[in-house]
Tab-separated table of C-alpha atoms in Angstrom:
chain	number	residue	atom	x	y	z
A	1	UNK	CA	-17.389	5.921	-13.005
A	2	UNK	CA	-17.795	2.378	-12.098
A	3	UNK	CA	-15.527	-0.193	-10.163
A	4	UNK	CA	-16.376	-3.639	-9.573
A	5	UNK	CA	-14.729	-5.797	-6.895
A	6	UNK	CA	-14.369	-9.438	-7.654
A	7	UNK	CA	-14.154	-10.516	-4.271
A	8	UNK	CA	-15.152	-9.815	-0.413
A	9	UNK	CA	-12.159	-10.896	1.928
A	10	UNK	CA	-10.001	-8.081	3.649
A	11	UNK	CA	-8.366	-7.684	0.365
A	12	UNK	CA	-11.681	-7.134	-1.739
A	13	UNK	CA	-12.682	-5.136	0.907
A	14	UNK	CA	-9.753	-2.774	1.641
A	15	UNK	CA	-9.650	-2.373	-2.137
A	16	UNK	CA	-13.646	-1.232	-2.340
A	17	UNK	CA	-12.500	0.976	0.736
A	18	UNK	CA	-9.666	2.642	-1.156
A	19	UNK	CA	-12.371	2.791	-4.111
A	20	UNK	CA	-14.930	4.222	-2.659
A	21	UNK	CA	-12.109	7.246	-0.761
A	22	UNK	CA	-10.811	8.107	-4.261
A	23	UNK	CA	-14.958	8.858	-5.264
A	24	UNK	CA	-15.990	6.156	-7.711
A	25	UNK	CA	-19.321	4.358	-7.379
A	26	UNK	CA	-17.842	0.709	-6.174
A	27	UNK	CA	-19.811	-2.646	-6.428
A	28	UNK	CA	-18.294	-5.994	-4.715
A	29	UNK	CA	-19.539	-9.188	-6.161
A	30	UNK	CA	-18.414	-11.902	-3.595
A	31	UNK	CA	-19.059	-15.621	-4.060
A	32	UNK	CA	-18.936	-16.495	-0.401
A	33	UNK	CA	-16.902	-19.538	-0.993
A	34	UNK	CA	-16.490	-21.751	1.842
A	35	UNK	CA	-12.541	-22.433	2.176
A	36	UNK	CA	-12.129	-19.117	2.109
A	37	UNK	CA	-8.927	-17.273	3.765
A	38	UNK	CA	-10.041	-14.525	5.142
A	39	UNK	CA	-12.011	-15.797	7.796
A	40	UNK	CA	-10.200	-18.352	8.753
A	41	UNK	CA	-7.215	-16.223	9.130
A	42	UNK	CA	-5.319	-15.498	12.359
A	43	UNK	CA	-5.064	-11.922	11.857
A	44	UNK	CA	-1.030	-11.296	12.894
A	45	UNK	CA	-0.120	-7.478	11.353
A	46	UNK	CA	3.374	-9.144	10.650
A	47	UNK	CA	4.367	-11.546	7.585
A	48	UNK	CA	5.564	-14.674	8.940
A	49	UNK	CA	9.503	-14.637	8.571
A	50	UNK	CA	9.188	-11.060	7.823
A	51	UNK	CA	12.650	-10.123	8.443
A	52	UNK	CA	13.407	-12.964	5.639
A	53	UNK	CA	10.923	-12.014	2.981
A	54	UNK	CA	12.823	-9.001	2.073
A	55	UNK	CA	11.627	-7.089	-1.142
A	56	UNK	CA	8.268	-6.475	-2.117
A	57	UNK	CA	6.864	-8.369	0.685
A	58	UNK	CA	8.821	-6.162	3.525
A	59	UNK	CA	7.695	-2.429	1.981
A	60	UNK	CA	4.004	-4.071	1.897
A	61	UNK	CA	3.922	-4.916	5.593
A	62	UNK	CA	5.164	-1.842	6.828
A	63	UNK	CA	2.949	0.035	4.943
A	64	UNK	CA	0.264	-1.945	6.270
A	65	UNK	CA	1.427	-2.028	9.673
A	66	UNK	CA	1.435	1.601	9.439
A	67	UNK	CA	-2.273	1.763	7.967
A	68	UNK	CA	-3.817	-0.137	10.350
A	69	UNK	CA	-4.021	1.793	13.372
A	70	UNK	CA	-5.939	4.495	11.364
A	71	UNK	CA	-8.510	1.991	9.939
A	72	UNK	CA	-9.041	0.806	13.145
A	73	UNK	CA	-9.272	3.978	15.306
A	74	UNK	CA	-12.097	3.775	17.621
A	75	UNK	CA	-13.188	0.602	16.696
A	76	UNK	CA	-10.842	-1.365	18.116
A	77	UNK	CA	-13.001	-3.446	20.252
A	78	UNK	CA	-15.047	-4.382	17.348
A	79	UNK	CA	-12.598	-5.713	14.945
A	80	UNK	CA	-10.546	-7.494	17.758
A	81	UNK	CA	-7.778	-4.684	16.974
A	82	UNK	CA	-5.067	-5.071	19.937
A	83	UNK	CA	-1.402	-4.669	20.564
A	84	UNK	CA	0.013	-7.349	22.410
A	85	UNK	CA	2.980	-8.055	20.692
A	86	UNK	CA	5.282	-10.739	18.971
A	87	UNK	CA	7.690	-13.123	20.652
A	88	UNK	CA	10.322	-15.214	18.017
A	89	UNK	CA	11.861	-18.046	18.959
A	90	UNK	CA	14.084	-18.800	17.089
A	91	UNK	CA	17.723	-19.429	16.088
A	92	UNK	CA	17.736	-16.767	13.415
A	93	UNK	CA	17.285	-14.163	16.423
A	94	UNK	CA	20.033	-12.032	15.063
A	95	UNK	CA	18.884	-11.481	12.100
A	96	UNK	CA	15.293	-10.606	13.323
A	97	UNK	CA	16.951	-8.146	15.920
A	98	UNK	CA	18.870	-6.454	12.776
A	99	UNK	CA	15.772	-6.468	10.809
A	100	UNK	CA	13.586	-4.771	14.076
A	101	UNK	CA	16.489	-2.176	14.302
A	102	UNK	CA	16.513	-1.085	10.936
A	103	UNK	CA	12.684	-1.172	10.880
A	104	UNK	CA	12.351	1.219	13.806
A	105	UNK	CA	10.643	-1.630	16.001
A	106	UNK	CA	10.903	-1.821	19.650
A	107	UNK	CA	12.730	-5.182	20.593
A	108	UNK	CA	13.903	-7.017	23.878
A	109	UNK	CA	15.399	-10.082	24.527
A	110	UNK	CA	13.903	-12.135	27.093
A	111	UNK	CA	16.171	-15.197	28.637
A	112	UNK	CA	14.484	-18.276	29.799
A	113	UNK	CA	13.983	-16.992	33.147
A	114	UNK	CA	12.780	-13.952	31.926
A	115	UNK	CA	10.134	-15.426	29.844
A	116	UNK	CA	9.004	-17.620	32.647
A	117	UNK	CA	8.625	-14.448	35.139
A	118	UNK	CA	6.274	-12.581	32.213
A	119	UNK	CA	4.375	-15.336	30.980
A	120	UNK	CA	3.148	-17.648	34.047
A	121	UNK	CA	0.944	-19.750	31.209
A	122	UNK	CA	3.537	-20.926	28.447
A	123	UNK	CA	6.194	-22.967	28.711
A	124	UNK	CA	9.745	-21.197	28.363
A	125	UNK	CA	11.966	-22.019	25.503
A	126	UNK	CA	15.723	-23.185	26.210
A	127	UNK	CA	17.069	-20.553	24.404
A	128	UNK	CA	17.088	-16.231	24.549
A	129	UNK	CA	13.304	-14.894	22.774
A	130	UNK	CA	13.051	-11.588	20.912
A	131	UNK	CA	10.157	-9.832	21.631
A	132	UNK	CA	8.562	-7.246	19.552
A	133	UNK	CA	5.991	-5.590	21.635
A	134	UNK	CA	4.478	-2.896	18.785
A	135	UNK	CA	3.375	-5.710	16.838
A	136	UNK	CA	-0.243	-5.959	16.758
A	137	UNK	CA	-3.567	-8.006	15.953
A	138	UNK	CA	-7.357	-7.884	14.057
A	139	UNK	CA	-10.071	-10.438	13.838
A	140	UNK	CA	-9.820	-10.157	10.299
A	141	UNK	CA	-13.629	-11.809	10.283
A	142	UNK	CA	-14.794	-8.800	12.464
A	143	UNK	CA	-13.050	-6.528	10.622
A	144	UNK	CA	-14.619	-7.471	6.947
A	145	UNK	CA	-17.836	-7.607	8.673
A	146	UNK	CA	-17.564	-4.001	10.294
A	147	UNK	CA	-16.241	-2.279	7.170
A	148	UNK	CA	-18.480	-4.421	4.817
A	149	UNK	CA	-21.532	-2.886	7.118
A	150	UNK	CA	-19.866	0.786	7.254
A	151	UNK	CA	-19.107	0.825	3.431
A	152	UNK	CA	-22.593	-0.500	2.615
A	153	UNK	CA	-23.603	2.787	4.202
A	154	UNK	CA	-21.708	4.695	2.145
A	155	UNK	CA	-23.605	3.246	-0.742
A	156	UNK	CA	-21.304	0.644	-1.934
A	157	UNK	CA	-23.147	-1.930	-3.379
A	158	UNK	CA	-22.496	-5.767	-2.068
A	159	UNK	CA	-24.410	-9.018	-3.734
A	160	UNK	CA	-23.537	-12.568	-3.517
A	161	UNK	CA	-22.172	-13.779	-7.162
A	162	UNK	CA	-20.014	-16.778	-8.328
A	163	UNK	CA	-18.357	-14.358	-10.944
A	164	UNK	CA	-16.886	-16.904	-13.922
A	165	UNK	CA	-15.898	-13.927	-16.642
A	166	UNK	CA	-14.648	-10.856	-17.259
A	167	UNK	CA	-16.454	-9.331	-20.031
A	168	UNK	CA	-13.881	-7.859	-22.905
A	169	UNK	CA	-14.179	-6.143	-26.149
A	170	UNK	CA	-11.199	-5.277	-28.097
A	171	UNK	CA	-8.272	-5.230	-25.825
A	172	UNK	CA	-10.567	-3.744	-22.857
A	173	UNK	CA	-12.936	-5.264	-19.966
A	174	UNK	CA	-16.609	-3.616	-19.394
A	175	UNK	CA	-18.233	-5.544	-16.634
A	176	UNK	CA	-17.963	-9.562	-15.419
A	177	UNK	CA	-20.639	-11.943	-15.580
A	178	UNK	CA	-21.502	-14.793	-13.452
A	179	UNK	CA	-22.529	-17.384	-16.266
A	180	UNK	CA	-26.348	-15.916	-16.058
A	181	UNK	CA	-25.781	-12.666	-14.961
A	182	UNK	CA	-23.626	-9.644	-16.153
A	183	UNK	CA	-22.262	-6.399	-14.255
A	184	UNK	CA	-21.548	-3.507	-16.302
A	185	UNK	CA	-18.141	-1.544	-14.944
A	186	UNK	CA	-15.279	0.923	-16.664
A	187	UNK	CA	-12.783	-1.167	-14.265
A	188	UNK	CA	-13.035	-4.298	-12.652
A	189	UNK	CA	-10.380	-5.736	-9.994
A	190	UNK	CA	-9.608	-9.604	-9.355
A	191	UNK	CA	-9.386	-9.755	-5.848
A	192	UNK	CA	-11.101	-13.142	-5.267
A	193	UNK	CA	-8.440	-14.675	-3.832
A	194	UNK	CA	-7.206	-18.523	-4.318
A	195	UNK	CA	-10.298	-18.789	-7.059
A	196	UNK	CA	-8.353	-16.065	-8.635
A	197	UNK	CA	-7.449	-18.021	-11.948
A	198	UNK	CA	-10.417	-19.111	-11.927
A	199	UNK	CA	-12.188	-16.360	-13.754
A	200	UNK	CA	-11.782	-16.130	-17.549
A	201	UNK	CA	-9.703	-14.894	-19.525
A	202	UNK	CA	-6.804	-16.152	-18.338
A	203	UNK	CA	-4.564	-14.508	-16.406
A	204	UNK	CA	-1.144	-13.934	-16.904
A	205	UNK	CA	1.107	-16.630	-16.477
A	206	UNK	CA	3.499	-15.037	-13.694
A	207	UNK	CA	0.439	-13.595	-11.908
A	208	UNK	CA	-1.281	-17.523	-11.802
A	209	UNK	CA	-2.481	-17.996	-8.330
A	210	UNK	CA	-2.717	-21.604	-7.025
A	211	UNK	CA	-4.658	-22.514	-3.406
A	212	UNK	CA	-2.779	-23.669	-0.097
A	213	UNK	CA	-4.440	-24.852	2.235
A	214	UNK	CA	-4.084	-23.389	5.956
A	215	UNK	CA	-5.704	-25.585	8.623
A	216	UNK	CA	-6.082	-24.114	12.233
A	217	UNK	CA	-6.839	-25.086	15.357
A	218	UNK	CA	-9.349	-22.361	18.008
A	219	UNK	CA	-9.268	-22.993	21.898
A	220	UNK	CA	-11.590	-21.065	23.804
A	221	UNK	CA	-12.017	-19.493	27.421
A	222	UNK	CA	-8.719	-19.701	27.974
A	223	UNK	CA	-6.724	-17.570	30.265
A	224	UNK	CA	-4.790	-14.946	27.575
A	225	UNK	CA	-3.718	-12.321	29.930
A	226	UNK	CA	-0.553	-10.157	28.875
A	227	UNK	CA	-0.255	-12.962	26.254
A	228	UNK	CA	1.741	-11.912	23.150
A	229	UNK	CA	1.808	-13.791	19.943
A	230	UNK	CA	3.862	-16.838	20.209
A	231	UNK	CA	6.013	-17.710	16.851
A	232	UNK	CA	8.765	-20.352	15.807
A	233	UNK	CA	9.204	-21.468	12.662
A	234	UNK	CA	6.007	-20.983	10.385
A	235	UNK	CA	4.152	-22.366	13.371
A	236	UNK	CA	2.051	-19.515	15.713
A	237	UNK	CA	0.304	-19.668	18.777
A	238	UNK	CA	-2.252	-16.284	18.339
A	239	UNK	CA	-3.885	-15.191	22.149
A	240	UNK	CA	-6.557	-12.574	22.338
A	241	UNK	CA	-8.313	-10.411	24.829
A	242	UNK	CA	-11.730	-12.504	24.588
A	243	UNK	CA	-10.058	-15.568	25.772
A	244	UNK	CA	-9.592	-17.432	22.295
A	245	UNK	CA	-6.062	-19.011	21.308
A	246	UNK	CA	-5.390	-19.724	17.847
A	247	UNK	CA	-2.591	-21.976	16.925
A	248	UNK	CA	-1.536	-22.327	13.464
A	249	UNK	CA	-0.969	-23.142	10.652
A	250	UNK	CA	-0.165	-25.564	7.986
A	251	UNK	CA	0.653	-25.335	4.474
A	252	UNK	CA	-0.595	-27.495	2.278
A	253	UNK	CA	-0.781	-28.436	-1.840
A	254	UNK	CA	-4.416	-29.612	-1.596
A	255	UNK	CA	-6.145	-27.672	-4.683
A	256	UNK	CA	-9.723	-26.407	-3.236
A	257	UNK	CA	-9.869	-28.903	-0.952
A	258	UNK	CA	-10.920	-27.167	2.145
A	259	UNK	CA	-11.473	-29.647	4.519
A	260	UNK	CA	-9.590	-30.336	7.764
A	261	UNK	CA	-7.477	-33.274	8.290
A	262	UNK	CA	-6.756	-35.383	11.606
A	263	UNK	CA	-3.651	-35.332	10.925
A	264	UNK	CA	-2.645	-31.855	10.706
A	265	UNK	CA	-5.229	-31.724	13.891
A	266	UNK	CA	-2.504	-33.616	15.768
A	267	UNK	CA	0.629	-31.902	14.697
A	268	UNK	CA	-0.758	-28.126	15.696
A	269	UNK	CA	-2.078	-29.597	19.183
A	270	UNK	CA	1.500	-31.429	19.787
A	271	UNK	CA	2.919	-27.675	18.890
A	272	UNK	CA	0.377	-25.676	21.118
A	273	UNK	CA	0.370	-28.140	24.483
A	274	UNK	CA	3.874	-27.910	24.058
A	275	UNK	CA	3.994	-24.046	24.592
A	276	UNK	CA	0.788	-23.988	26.447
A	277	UNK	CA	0.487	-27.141	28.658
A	278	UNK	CA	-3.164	-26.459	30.487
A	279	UNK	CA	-4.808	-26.257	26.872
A	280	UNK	CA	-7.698	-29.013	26.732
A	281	UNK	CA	-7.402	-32.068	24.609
A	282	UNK	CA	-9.716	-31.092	22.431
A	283	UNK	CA	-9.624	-27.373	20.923
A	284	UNK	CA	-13.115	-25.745	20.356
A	285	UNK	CA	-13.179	-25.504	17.136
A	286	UNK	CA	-10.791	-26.699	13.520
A	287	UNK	CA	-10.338	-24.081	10.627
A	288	UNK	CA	-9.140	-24.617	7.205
A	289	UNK	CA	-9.197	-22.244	4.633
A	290	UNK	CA	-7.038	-22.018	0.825
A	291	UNK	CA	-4.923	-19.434	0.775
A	292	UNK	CA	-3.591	-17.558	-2.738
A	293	UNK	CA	0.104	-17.738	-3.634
A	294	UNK	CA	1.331	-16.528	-6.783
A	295	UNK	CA	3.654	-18.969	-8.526
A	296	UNK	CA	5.801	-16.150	-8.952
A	297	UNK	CA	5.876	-16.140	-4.547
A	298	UNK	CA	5.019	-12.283	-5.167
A	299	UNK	CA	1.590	-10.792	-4.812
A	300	UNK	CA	-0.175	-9.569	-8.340
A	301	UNK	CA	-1.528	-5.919	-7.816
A	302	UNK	CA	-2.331	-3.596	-10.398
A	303	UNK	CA	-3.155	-3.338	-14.074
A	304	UNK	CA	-3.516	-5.978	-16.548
A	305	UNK	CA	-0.833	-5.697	-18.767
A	306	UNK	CA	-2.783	-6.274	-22.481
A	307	UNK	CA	-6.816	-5.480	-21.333
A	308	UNK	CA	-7.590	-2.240	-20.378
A	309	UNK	CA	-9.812	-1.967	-17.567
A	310	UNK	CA	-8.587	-4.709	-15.998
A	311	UNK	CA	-6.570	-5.297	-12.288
A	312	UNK	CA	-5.800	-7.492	-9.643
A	313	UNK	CA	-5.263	-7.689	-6.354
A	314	UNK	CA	-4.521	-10.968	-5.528
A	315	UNK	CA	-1.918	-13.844	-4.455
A	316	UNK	CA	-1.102	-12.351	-0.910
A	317	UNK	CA	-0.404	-16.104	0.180
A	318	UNK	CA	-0.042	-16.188	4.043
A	319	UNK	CA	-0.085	-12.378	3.892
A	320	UNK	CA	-2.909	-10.859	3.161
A	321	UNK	CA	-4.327	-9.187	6.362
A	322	UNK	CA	-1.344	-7.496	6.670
A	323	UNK	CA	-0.621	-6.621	2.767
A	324	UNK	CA	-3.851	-5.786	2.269
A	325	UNK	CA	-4.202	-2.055	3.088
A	326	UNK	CA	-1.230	-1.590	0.736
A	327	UNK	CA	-1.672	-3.366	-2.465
A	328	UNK	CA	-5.631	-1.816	-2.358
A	329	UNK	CA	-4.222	1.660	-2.025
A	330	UNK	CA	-1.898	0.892	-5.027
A	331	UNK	CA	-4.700	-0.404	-7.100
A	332	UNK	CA	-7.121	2.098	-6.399
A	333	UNK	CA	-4.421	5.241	-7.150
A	334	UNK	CA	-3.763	3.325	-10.671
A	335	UNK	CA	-7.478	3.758	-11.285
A	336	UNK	CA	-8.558	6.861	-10.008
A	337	UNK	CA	-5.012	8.151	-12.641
A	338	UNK	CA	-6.763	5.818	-15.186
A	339	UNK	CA	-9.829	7.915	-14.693
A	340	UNK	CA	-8.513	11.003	-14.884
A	341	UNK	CA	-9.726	11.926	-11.786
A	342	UNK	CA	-6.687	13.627	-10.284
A	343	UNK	CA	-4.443	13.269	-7.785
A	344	UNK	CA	-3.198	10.081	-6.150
A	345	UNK	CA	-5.137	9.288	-2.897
């Protein structure tokens, strides 16, 4: 039984992971767009505003955030994979303590002076921090390239393809082709991402994805010790072990347009000097990359509802890395049903 993956991002590839566990003979067919998310991505195992997604978007990240200490065991150094924690500042801080306690998270709230005593390199806020010191981190570029390497090697087949269309017959997809190509499959999943409605035929109208662009700015060789993720607002300031700082990130209605802008270049250095004040001028390097949101602001997982076949995985928005290990363990149960190949992985 056959399973092609439309797409090779941490969702693509946590859903040819869950594939390849429940013992079907996976392909992933990934156009390699530049603009991309997942590699621009900062890699924060939390949804930003978590506490005020609520729904479908709060059961996703905790099972993620449960998932990804096992994906990452012994490996950790490879996929950037490290606990440092999360520090809100905010004025909703009661809400996100309420949240943490229902959620079974670890919390502390740090004063001014407080903050100044732990963190020697960032400026303190004028108001009480909630820390959340369970909350973790990945590279999510090392991590697609380490388990795109390991699940080559367990015979999952990867190739570079622009895929345009899903091929149908009746009411029920066989393969996808790429306009010159085709791939023969019994199931195909639409995890490609913001190029997600791209790919023909249409899909449905509440599961439309449409691109945002996320812009990012990377400082390097910077001193990161004991350095916890730094978030207020939908603005983050990301440290890790290896020195870099990532500081993040806008949101923008910019259809594939992938390039960076000056101007969102100024507003995320304003926002990092301000919590970081011995950050250069000039940061290293400048990220974009076009993110998927649904226009129903919900993620689209699971079977097409009129072509057999047929599923998606896609419109994760600005949480993907975390959603991910979720949504591709949802998708790949429905098949492996669909397939009658037992029970549920």
């Amino acid at each position: 039984m056959v399973a092609c993956v439309v797409g090779g991002g941490i969702v693509g590839t946590l859903t040819a992971h869950a594939l390849q566990r429940a013992g079907l003979e996976v392909r992933v067919l990934d156009s390699e767009d530049s603009g991309a998310a997942t590699p621009v991505s900062a890699g924060i195992l939390f949804c930003i505003r978590d506490w005020q997604q609520g729904g479908v978007w709060e059961s996703l990240a905790r099972a993620g955030r449960a998932a990804y200490p096992g994906l990452c065991a012994q490996i950790e150094s490879k996929v950037g994979y490290e606990c440092r924690g999360l520090l809100s500042v905010s004025a909703d801080a009661a809400n996100l303590i309420r949240w943490a306690q229902n959620e079974g998270l670890t919390h502390h709230v740090l004063s001014p002076q407080e903050f100044r005593q732990r963190y020697s390199q960032l400026t303190p806020p004028s108001q009480d921090a909630v820390l959340l010191p369970d909350i973790a981190q990945i590279n999510p570029a090392a991590f697609v390239q380490y388990w795109r390497g390991h699940l080559q090697e367990q015979g999952v087949c990867w190739e570079r393809a622009h895929v345009r269309h899903v091929l149908t017959e009746s009411t029920a997809a066989f393969g996808v082709s790429d306009g010159s190509r085709e791939w023969t499959a019994e199931h195909v999943v639409l995890a490609a991402g913001a190029w997600s409605s791209t790919i023909h035929p249409p899909i449905p109208e509440d599961a439309i994805i449409e691109p945002r662009r996320g812009q990012i700015l990377v400082w390097r060789d910077m001193d990161t010790a004991e350095l916890p993720v730094v978030l207020e607002g939908e603005r983050y300031l990301v440290a890790r072990s290896d020195g870099t700082i990532l500081v993040g990130a806008t949101n923008e209605a910019a259809g594939f347009d992938a390039q960076v802008t000056e101007d969102a270049r100024e507003q995320l250095a304003e926002f990092a000097r301000r919590w970081y004040p011995d950050l250069p001028n000039e940061p290293a390097e400048h990220w974009a990359g076009l993110r998927p949101r649904g226009v129903a602001h919900r993620p689209s997982f699971g079977a097409h509802p009129e072509i057999r076949g047929l599923y998606f995985n896609t419109g994760h928005y600005r949480h993907g890395i975390v959603c991910a290990p979720e949504t591709a363990r949802h998708v790949a149960e429905q098949i492996k049903f669909a397939s009658g190949m037992g029970n549920p992985i």
